[in-house]
Amino acid sequence: MRFDIPAGARHILQTLNDAGFEAYLVGGCVRDLLRGVAPHDWDICTSALPGETETCFVGQRIIETGLKHGTVTVLEGGEPYEITTYRTEGPYSDSRRPDFVRFVPDLEEDLARRDFTMNAIAMDLDENLRDPFGGAEDIKAGLIRCVGEPAQRFQEDGLRVMRALRFAAVFGYEIEERTARAIHENRAMLDRVSAERINVELRKLLVSKNAGAVLRQYPDVFCQFWPQLSPLVILEQHNPWHCWGGWEHTIHAVEAAPTDVTLRLTMLLHDIGKPACKSTDEQGIDHFYGHPAVSALLADQMLRALKFDNKTWEQVVLLVERHDVQLPPRSQVIRRWLNRLGPEAFFQLLEVKRADNMGQAPEKVKDSLADLDELKAKAEQILAERQCLTLKDLAVDGRDVRAVGIAPGPEVGRVLEELLERVLSGEIPNERTVLLKLVM
Ligand code: ATP
Ligand code: MG
């Protein structure tokens, strides 16, 4: 056998076949096998009705949650396998699940409801393919192509617009021309898709290797669910730091960032406030004073609208707001920022600044990249030496301060804050005797 298919999946196909039913691996797993990538889950489709499938697996653990849509989940060796009866789908009017499904006798009818040719291939137990739409060819060519008439398929379910872009970004595939045209023309179908479904695809897209190419080719699609991007897409910036317009700079910054959803989102949104802050001086040089705060405000709106989780949302807004702060590589500066942000956000901020720099005129950024390396090394050293960064680390506490005669109350906190301030700046060492003497 040519493909690495788990014994559990083979056993399920065999059991269904033995009971006289057709059964195939289908969808993402077949696509990934043909791409030479290990599938992350295994979907099976069958001519058996859900009740018949359950009968085939009596005595085994079965999960019935998908029953209404024809799906029976069977556990084999601890792994869940979704077994779905051949079906067609009604429209997605609530944009989450199809309104209804209808069981059909024929595999090809089931394959025809699927979105792209590469996702509409079935494989039987002997590894023979059923591939009525030429999906295997398209995988070889690295092409994403709709099954059937592209415009109609995007109108049935607008999420397919984002799925096409996500697959293009993750696999580095091209979108076939007619499919690409239909994406541009039907992007407004995304208005009917829930924020949660768009969010899932957008995350996967952004952390992919080819996110930049997709942002470059389909800005109109991103503007559809985030209209706040539109002014940035057409923003020109005439100044010595920038060799690109706003959108191209953003794309370079996204590409330069590590493949982490917080960092990628930060780079996508960091300059979103620039168009509103643009001014041009007498020399014809553009300035964007105050743009980080405006960017943070817009980013806050946009992340809420797309229902990002609290942690991602908070981190991105903070990083967008701080992306332009000056960070000279001096220990007292680093200690202050470590105190203010905590180590995780501080190191994220360094990554953000690096990515931002990589999107600027190359001859201008050599020094700042070297500074960033120095900042990182010094911060790591400060943390390794467990230097004092917070009130908790201070060599004295409230009790000590009261013991030398400061009356209990807000004054105690104020004194501690001041001591911390002086320790952070390097003015005094974090030593108990020194600190107490100062208080007295
Ligand atoms: P992934 O690797 O992300 O799991 P996938 O293609 O397996 O990709 P799933 O969401 O797991 O994506 O869907 C399984 C299969 O169901 C797809 O391969 C495709 O055949 C079909 N499918 C999923 N979503 C849609 C959709 N919105 N429209 C049409 N067919 C879809
Ligand atoms: Mg899948």
Coordinates of C-alpha atoms and ligand atoms in Angstrom, one line a residue:
M1 CA 0.0 0.0 0.0
R2 CA 1.3 3.4 -1.0
F3 CA -0.3 5.6 1.6
D4 CA 0.1 5.8 5.4
I5 CA -3.5 5.3 6.5
P6 CA -4.1 4.4 10.2
A7 CA -5.3 0.9 11.0
G8 CA -8.4 2.4 12.6
A9 CA -9.5 4.0 9.4
R10 CA -8.8 0.9 7.4
H11 CA -10.8 -1.2 9.9
I12 CA -13.8 1.1 9.5
L13 CA -13.7 1.0 5.7
Q14 CA -13.4 -2.8 5.9
T15 CA -16.3 -3.2 8.4
L16 CA -18.6 -1.1 6.2
N17 CA -17.6 -2.9 3.0
D18 CA -18.1 -6.3 4.8
A19 CA -21.7 -5.2 5.6
G20 CA -22.3 -4.5 1.9
F21 CA -21.9 -0.7 2.0
E22 CA -19.6 1.6 0.0
A23 CA -17.1 3.5 2.1
Y24 CA -14.3 6.0 1.3
L25 CA -11.9 8.3 2.8
V26 CA -12.8 11.8 1.7
G27 CA -12.1 15.5 1.8
G28 CA -9.1 17.0 3.6
C29 CA -7.4 13.7 4.4
V30 CA -7.3 12.4 0.8
R31 CA -6.1 15.8 -0.3
D32 CA -3.3 15.8 2.2
L33 CA -2.3 12.3 1.4
L34 CA -1.9 13.3 -2.3
R35 CA 0.0 16.4 -1.3
G36 CA 2.4 14.2 0.7
V37 CA 1.4 15.7 4.0
A38 CA 0.2 13.8 7.1
P39 CA -3.6 14.4 7.5
H40 CA -4.7 15.7 10.9
D41 CA -8.1 13.9 10.8
W42 CA -9.8 11.2 8.8
D43 CA -13.2 11.7 7.4
I44 CA -15.1 8.8 5.9
C45 CA -18.2 8.8 3.7
T46 CA -20.5 5.9 3.1
S47 CA -23.6 4.7 1.4
A48 CA -24.9 3.4 4.7
L49 CA -27.6 5.4 6.5
P50 CA -26.6 6.7 9.9
G51 CA -28.6 3.9 11.6
E52 CA -27.0 1.3 9.5
T53 CA -23.5 2.7 10.3
E54 CA -24.3 2.5 14.0
T55 CA -25.4 -1.1 13.6
C56 CA -22.0 -1.9 12.0
F57 CA -20.2 -0.6 15.1
V58 CA -22.4 -1.9 17.9
G59 CA -20.3 -2.6 21.0
Q60 CA -17.9 0.2 20.1
R61 CA -17.9 3.7 21.5
I62 CA -20.0 5.9 19.2
I63 CA -20.7 9.6 19.5
E64 CA -24.0 10.7 18.0
T65 CA -23.6 14.5 18.1
G66 CA -23.6 14.9 14.3
L67 CA -26.5 12.5 13.7
K68 CA -28.9 15.1 12.3
H69 CA -26.3 15.9 9.5
G70 CA -25.7 12.2 8.9
T71 CA -22.5 11.9 10.9
V72 CA -21.7 9.1 13.3
T73 CA -18.4 9.4 15.1
V74 CA -16.7 6.1 16.0
L75 CA -13.7 5.7 18.3
E76 CA -11.0 3.4 17.1
G77 CA -7.8 3.1 19.2
G78 CA -8.8 6.3 21.0
E79 CA -9.0 8.2 17.7
P80 CA -12.4 9.7 16.6
Y81 CA -13.4 9.0 13.0
E82 CA -16.4 10.8 11.5
I83 CA -18.5 8.6 9.2
T84 CA -21.0 10.6 7.1
T85 CA -23.7 9.3 4.9
Y86 CA -23.5 10.5 1.3
R87 CA -25.5 13.7 1.3
T88 CA -26.2 17.0 -0.4
E89 CA -26.7 20.3 1.4
G90 CA -29.2 23.1 1.5
P91 CA -28.1 26.7 1.7
Y92 CA -26.2 28.1 4.7
S93 CA -28.8 30.8 5.7
D94 CA -27.6 30.9 9.4
S95 CA -24.1 30.8 8.0
R96 CA -23.0 28.1 10.4
R97 CA -24.5 24.9 9.2
P98 CA -26.5 24.0 6.1
D99 CA -30.3 24.5 6.6
F100 CA -30.9 20.9 5.8
V101 CA -29.1 17.9 4.4
R102 CA -30.5 15.2 2.2
F103 CA -29.1 11.7 2.0
V104 CA -28.3 10.6 -1.5
P105 CA -27.4 7.1 -2.9
D106 CA -24.5 8.2 -5.0
L107 CA -20.9 9.2 -4.0
E108 CA -20.5 11.6 -6.9
E109 CA -23.5 13.7 -5.7
D110 CA -21.8 14.0 -2.3
L111 CA -18.5 15.0 -3.9
A112 CA -20.3 17.6 -6.0
R113 CA -21.4 19.6 -2.9
R114 CA -17.8 20.1 -1.7
D115 CA -16.1 23.4 -2.2
F116 CA -12.9 22.8 -4.2
T117 CA -11.7 20.0 -6.6
M118 CA -8.9 19.1 -4.3
N119 CA -11.4 18.6 -1.4
A120 CA -13.8 16.5 -3.6
I121 CA -11.7 13.3 -4.0
A122 CA -12.6 9.9 -2.4
M123 CA -10.2 7.0 -1.8
D124 CA -11.3 3.4 -1.2
L125 CA -9.7 0.7 0.9
D126 CA -7.5 -0.3 -2.1
E127 CA -6.4 3.3 -2.5
N128 CA -8.3 3.7 -5.7
L129 CA -9.4 7.3 -6.3
R130 CA -12.8 8.6 -7.2
D131 CA -12.1 12.0 -8.6
P132 CA -14.8 13.2 -10.9
F133 CA -13.6 16.9 -10.9
G134 CA -9.9 16.4 -11.6
G135 CA -8.8 17.3 -8.1
A136 CA -5.6 15.2 -8.2
E137 CA -4.5 17.1 -11.3
D138 CA -5.2 20.4 -9.6
I139 CA -3.2 19.3 -6.6
K140 CA -0.3 18.4 -8.8
A141 CA -0.5 21.9 -10.5
G142 CA -1.0 23.6 -7.1
L143 CA -4.4 25.0 -8.1
I144 CA -7.5 25.8 -6.1
R145 CA -10.6 25.4 -8.3
C146 CA -14.3 25.4 -7.4
V147 CA -16.3 22.3 -8.0
G148 CA -18.9 23.5 -10.5
E149 CA -19.8 27.1 -11.3
P150 CA -17.6 29.3 -9.0
A151 CA -20.0 32.3 -8.6
Q152 CA -22.8 29.9 -7.6
R153 CA -20.7 28.1 -5.1
F154 CA -19.6 31.3 -3.4
Q155 CA -23.2 32.5 -3.3
E156 CA -24.3 29.3 -1.6
D157 CA -21.8 29.8 1.2
G158 CA -19.7 33.0 1.4
L159 CA -17.2 31.4 3.8
R160 CA -15.8 29.5 0.7
V161 CA -14.2 32.9 -0.3
M162 CA -12.1 32.8 2.9
R163 CA -11.5 29.1 2.6
A164 CA -10.0 29.6 -0.9
L165 CA -7.7 32.3 0.4
R166 CA -6.8 30.3 3.5
F167 CA -5.8 27.2 1.4
A168 CA -3.9 29.5 -1.1
A169 CA -1.9 31.0 1.8
V170 CA -1.3 27.7 3.7
F171 CA -0.4 25.5 0.8
G172 CA 1.2 28.2 -1.4
Y173 CA -1.3 27.3 -4.2
E174 CA -2.6 29.6 -6.9
I175 CA -6.3 30.2 -7.2
E176 CA -7.5 29.3 -10.7
E177 CA -8.5 32.3 -12.8
R178 CA -12.3 31.9 -13.0
T179 CA -12.4 31.0 -9.3
A180 CA -10.3 34.0 -8.5
R181 CA -12.6 36.3 -10.5
A182 CA -15.6 34.9 -8.8
I183 CA -14.0 35.5 -5.4
H184 CA -13.5 39.2 -6.2
E185 CA -17.1 39.5 -7.6
N186 CA -18.8 37.7 -4.8
R187 CA -16.8 38.9 -1.8
A188 CA -19.9 40.7 -0.4
M189 CA -21.3 37.2 0.4
L190 CA -19.0 37.4 3.4
D191 CA -21.4 39.9 4.9
R192 CA -23.7 36.9 5.6
V193 CA -21.1 34.8 7.2
S194 CA -20.7 34.8 11.0
A195 CA -17.7 36.5 12.5
E196 CA -16.7 33.3 14.2
R197 CA -16.4 31.3 10.9
I198 CA -14.4 34.1 9.3
N199 CA -12.2 34.3 12.4
V200 CA -11.2 30.6 12.1
E201 CA -10.1 31.0 8.5
L202 CA -8.4 34.3 9.0
R203 CA -6.2 33.0 11.8
K204 CA -5.0 30.0 9.8
L205 CA -4.4 32.3 6.8
L206 CA -2.4 34.8 8.8
V207 CA 0.0 32.3 10.4
S208 CA 0.8 30.7 7.0
K209 CA 4.0 31.1 5.0
N210 CA 2.2 32.7 2.0
A211 CA 0.0 35.1 3.9
G212 CA 1.7 38.0 2.2
A213 CA 0.9 36.9 -1.3
V214 CA -2.8 36.5 -0.5
L215 CA -3.0 39.9 1.2
R216 CA -1.4 41.4 -1.9
Q217 CA -3.7 39.8 -4.4
Y218 CA -7.0 40.0 -2.4
P219 CA -7.1 43.3 -0.4
D220 CA -10.7 43.7 -1.4
V221 CA -11.7 40.6 0.4
F222 CA -10.1 41.7 3.7
C223 CA -11.7 45.1 3.3
Q224 CA -15.1 43.3 3.0
F225 CA -15.1 42.2 6.7
W226 CA -12.7 44.9 7.9
P227 CA -13.6 48.1 5.9
Q228 CA -11.2 50.0 8.2
L229 CA -8.4 48.6 6.0
S230 CA -9.5 50.4 2.8
P231 CA -7.7 53.7 3.4
L232 CA -4.5 51.9 4.3
V233 CA -4.6 49.9 1.0
I234 CA -4.4 53.1 -1.0
L235 CA -2.1 55.0 1.4
E236 CA 1.0 56.6 -0.2
Q237 CA 3.8 57.6 2.1
H238 CA 6.4 60.0 0.9
N239 CA 9.2 60.0 3.4
P240 CA 12.8 58.7 3.7
W241 CA 11.9 55.7 5.9
H242 CA 9.4 54.2 3.5
C243 CA 10.1 52.8 0.1
W244 CA 6.5 51.4 -0.1
G245 CA 3.0 52.5 0.3
G246 CA 1.0 51.7 3.4
W247 CA -0.4 48.3 2.2
E248 CA 2.9 47.0 0.7
H249 CA 4.7 48.0 3.9
T250 CA 2.1 46.2 6.0
I251 CA 2.5 43.1 3.9
H252 CA 6.3 43.1 4.3
A253 CA 5.8 43.6 8.0
V254 CA 3.4 40.7 8.2
E255 CA 5.7 38.5 6.3
A256 CA 8.7 39.4 8.4
A257 CA 6.9 38.5 11.7
P258 CA 7.1 35.1 13.2
T259 CA 4.1 32.8 12.4
D260 CA 2.2 33.6 15.6
V261 CA -1.4 34.9 15.4
T262 CA -0.8 37.8 17.9
L263 CA 2.3 39.1 16.1
R264 CA 0.8 38.7 12.6
L265 CA -2.4 40.5 13.6
T266 CA -0.3 43.3 15.2
M267 CA 1.6 43.8 12.0
L268 CA -1.5 43.7 9.8
L269 CA -3.1 46.4 12.0
H270 CA -0.1 48.5 13.3
D271 CA -0.4 51.3 10.8
I272 CA -4.2 51.2 10.3
G273 CA -4.5 54.6 11.9
K274 CA -1.9 56.2 9.5
P275 CA -4.3 57.5 6.8
A276 CA -6.3 59.5 9.5
C277 CA -3.0 61.0 10.9
K278 CA -1.3 61.9 7.6
S279 CA 0.1 65.4 7.2
T280 CA 2.6 66.7 4.6
D281 CA 5.2 69.4 5.4
E282 CA 6.6 72.1 3.2
Q283 CA 9.3 69.8 1.8
G284 CA 6.6 67.4 0.7
I285 CA 7.5 64.8 3.4
D286 CA 4.6 62.9 4.9
H287 CA 4.2 62.6 8.6
F288 CA 1.8 60.4 10.7
Y289 CA 2.0 61.9 14.1
G290 CA 0.0 60.1 16.7
H291 CA -0.9 57.2 14.5
P292 CA -0.1 54.4 17.0
A293 CA -2.9 55.5 19.3
V294 CA -5.4 55.8 16.4
S295 CA -4.3 52.4 15.1
A296 CA -4.9 50.9 18.6
L297 CA -8.4 52.4 18.7
L298 CA -9.3 51.0 15.2
A299 CA -7.6 47.6 16.0
D300 CA -9.7 47.4 19.1
Q301 CA -12.9 47.8 17.1
M302 CA -11.8 45.4 14.4
L303 CA -10.8 42.6 16.7
R304 CA -14.1 42.9 18.6
A305 CA -16.1 42.9 15.4
L306 CA -14.4 39.6 14.5
K307 CA -14.9 38.1 17.9
F308 CA -11.2 37.5 18.8
D309 CA -10.6 36.0 22.2
N310 CA -9.8 38.4 25.0
K311 CA -6.1 37.4 25.3
T312 CA -5.3 37.9 21.6
W313 CA -7.4 41.1 21.5
E314 CA -5.6 42.7 24.5
Q315 CA -2.2 41.7 23.4
V316 CA -2.6 43.0 19.9
V317 CA -4.1 46.3 21.0
L318 CA -1.3 46.9 23.4
L319 CA 1.4 46.0 20.9
V320 CA -0.2 48.2 18.2
E321 CA -0.3 51.1 20.6
R322 CA 3.4 50.7 21.6
H323 CA 4.8 49.6 18.2
D324 CA 6.5 53.0 17.7
V325 CA 8.0 53.6 21.2
Q326 CA 11.7 54.5 21.3
L327 CA 13.8 51.8 22.9
P328 CA 17.4 52.7 23.2
P329 CA 19.4 49.6 24.3
R330 CA 20.2 50.8 27.8
S331 CA 19.6 48.7 30.9
Q332 CA 17.5 51.2 32.8
V333 CA 15.2 51.6 29.7
I334 CA 14.9 47.8 29.5
R335 CA 14.1 47.4 33.2
R336 CA 11.4 50.1 33.0
W337 CA 9.7 48.4 30.0
L338 CA 10.0 45.0 31.6
N339 CA 8.3 46.5 34.6
R340 CA 5.6 48.1 32.6
L341 CA 4.8 45.3 30.1
G342 CA 6.1 42.1 31.7
P343 CA 8.6 39.8 29.9
E344 CA 6.2 38.2 27.4
A345 CA 4.8 41.5 26.0
F346 CA 8.3 43.0 26.0
F347 CA 9.8 40.3 23.8
Q348 CA 6.7 40.4 21.6
L349 CA 7.2 44.2 21.2
L350 CA 10.8 43.5 20.1
E351 CA 9.5 41.1 17.4
V352 CA 7.0 43.7 16.3
K353 CA 9.7 46.4 16.0
R354 CA 11.9 44.0 14.1
A355 CA 9.1 43.1 11.6
D356 CA 8.2 46.8 11.3
N357 CA 11.8 47.7 10.5
M358 CA 12.0 44.9 7.9
G359 CA 9.2 46.6 6.0
Q360 CA 11.1 49.9 5.7
A361 CA 13.7 51.2 3.4
P362 CA 16.6 48.7 3.9
E363 CA 19.4 51.3 4.1
K364 CA 17.7 53.0 7.0
V365 CA 17.2 50.1 9.3
K366 CA 20.5 48.4 9.8
D367 CA 21.3 50.3 13.0
S368 CA 17.9 49.7 14.5
L369 CA 18.0 46.0 13.8
A370 CA 21.4 45.9 15.6
D371 CA 19.8 47.8 18.5
L372 CA 17.0 45.2 18.7
D373 CA 19.5 42.4 19.0
E374 CA 21.2 44.2 21.8
L375 CA 17.9 45.0 23.5
K376 CA 17.0 41.3 23.4
A377 CA 20.4 40.1 24.7
K378 CA 20.4 42.6 27.5
A379 CA 16.8 41.8 28.5
E380 CA 17.6 38.1 28.7
Q381 CA 20.6 38.9 30.9
I382 CA 18.5 41.1 33.2
L383 CA 16.0 38.3 33.6
A384 CA 18.7 35.6 34.1
E385 CA 20.3 37.7 36.8
R386 CA 16.8 38.1 38.4
Q387 CA 17.3 41.8 38.7
C388 CA 14.6 43.8 40.5
L389 CA 11.8 44.7 38.2
T390 CA 8.7 44.9 40.3
L391 CA 7.6 45.8 43.9
K392 CA 7.7 42.1 44.7
D393 CA 11.4 42.0 43.8
L394 CA 12.3 44.9 46.0
A395 CA 14.5 44.1 49.0
V396 CA 12.1 45.8 51.4
D397 CA 8.4 45.6 51.8
G398 CA 5.6 47.6 53.5
R399 CA 6.3 46.2 56.9
D400 CA 9.9 47.3 56.7
V401 CA 8.9 50.8 55.6
R402 CA 6.4 51.1 58.5
A403 CA 9.0 49.8 61.0
V404 CA 11.3 52.7 60.3
G405 CA 8.5 55.2 61.1
I406 CA 6.3 55.7 58.0
A407 CA 2.7 55.9 59.1
P408 CA 0.5 53.1 57.7
G409 CA -1.6 54.3 54.7
P410 CA -1.0 55.4 51.1
E411 CA 2.4 57.0 52.0
V412 CA 3.8 53.4 52.4
G413 CA 3.0 52.6 48.8
R414 CA 4.3 55.9 47.6
V415 CA 7.6 55.3 49.3
L416 CA 7.9 51.8 47.9
E417 CA 7.1 53.1 44.4
E418 CA 9.8 55.7 44.6
L419 CA 12.4 53.1 45.8
L420 CA 11.5 50.9 42.9
E421 CA 11.8 53.8 40.5
R422 CA 15.4 54.5 41.7
V423 CA 16.4 50.8 41.6
L424 CA 15.0 50.5 38.0
S425 CA 16.9 53.6 36.9
G426 CA 20.1 52.1 38.4
E427 CA 20.6 55.0 40.7
I428 CA 20.7 52.7 43.8
P429 CA 21.3 49.0 44.3
N430 CA 18.4 46.7 45.4
E431 CA 19.9 46.2 48.9
R432 CA 18.0 46.2 52.1
T433 CA 20.4 48.4 54.1
V434 CA 20.7 50.9 51.3
L435 CA 16.9 51.1 50.8
L436 CA 16.1 51.4 54.5
K437 CA 18.7 54.1 55.1
L438 CA 17.2 56.1 52.2
V439 CA 13.7 55.8 53.7
M440 CA 14.9 57.1 57.1
Ligands
ATP1 P1 -8.6 21.2 7.1 O1 -7.3 20.6 6.7 O2 -8.5 22.5 7.5 O3 -9.4 20.3 8.0 P2 -10.6 20.4 5.3 O4 -10.7 20.5 3.8 O5 -10.6 19.0 5.8 O6 -9.4 21.2 5.7 P3 -12.9 20.7 6.9 O7 -13.6 21.9 7.4 O8 -12.4 19.7 7.8 O9 -11.8 21.2 5.9 O10 -14.0 20.0 5.9 C1 -13.9 18.7 5.4 C2 -14.4 18.6 4.0 O11 -15.8 19.1 3.9 C3 -13.7 19.5 3.0 O12 -12.5 18.9 2.5 C4 -14.7 19.7 2.0 O13 -14.8 18.6 1.1 C5 -16.0 19.8 2.8 N1 -16.3 21.2 3.2 C6 -15.9 21.8 4.3 N2 -16.4 23.1 4.4 C7 -17.1 23.3 3.2 C8 -17.8 24.4 2.7 N3 -17.9 25.5 3.4 N4 -18.4 24.2 1.5 C9 -18.3 23.1 0.8 N5 -17.6 22.0 1.3 C10 -17.0 22.1 2.4
MG2 MG -10.6 18.5 8.0

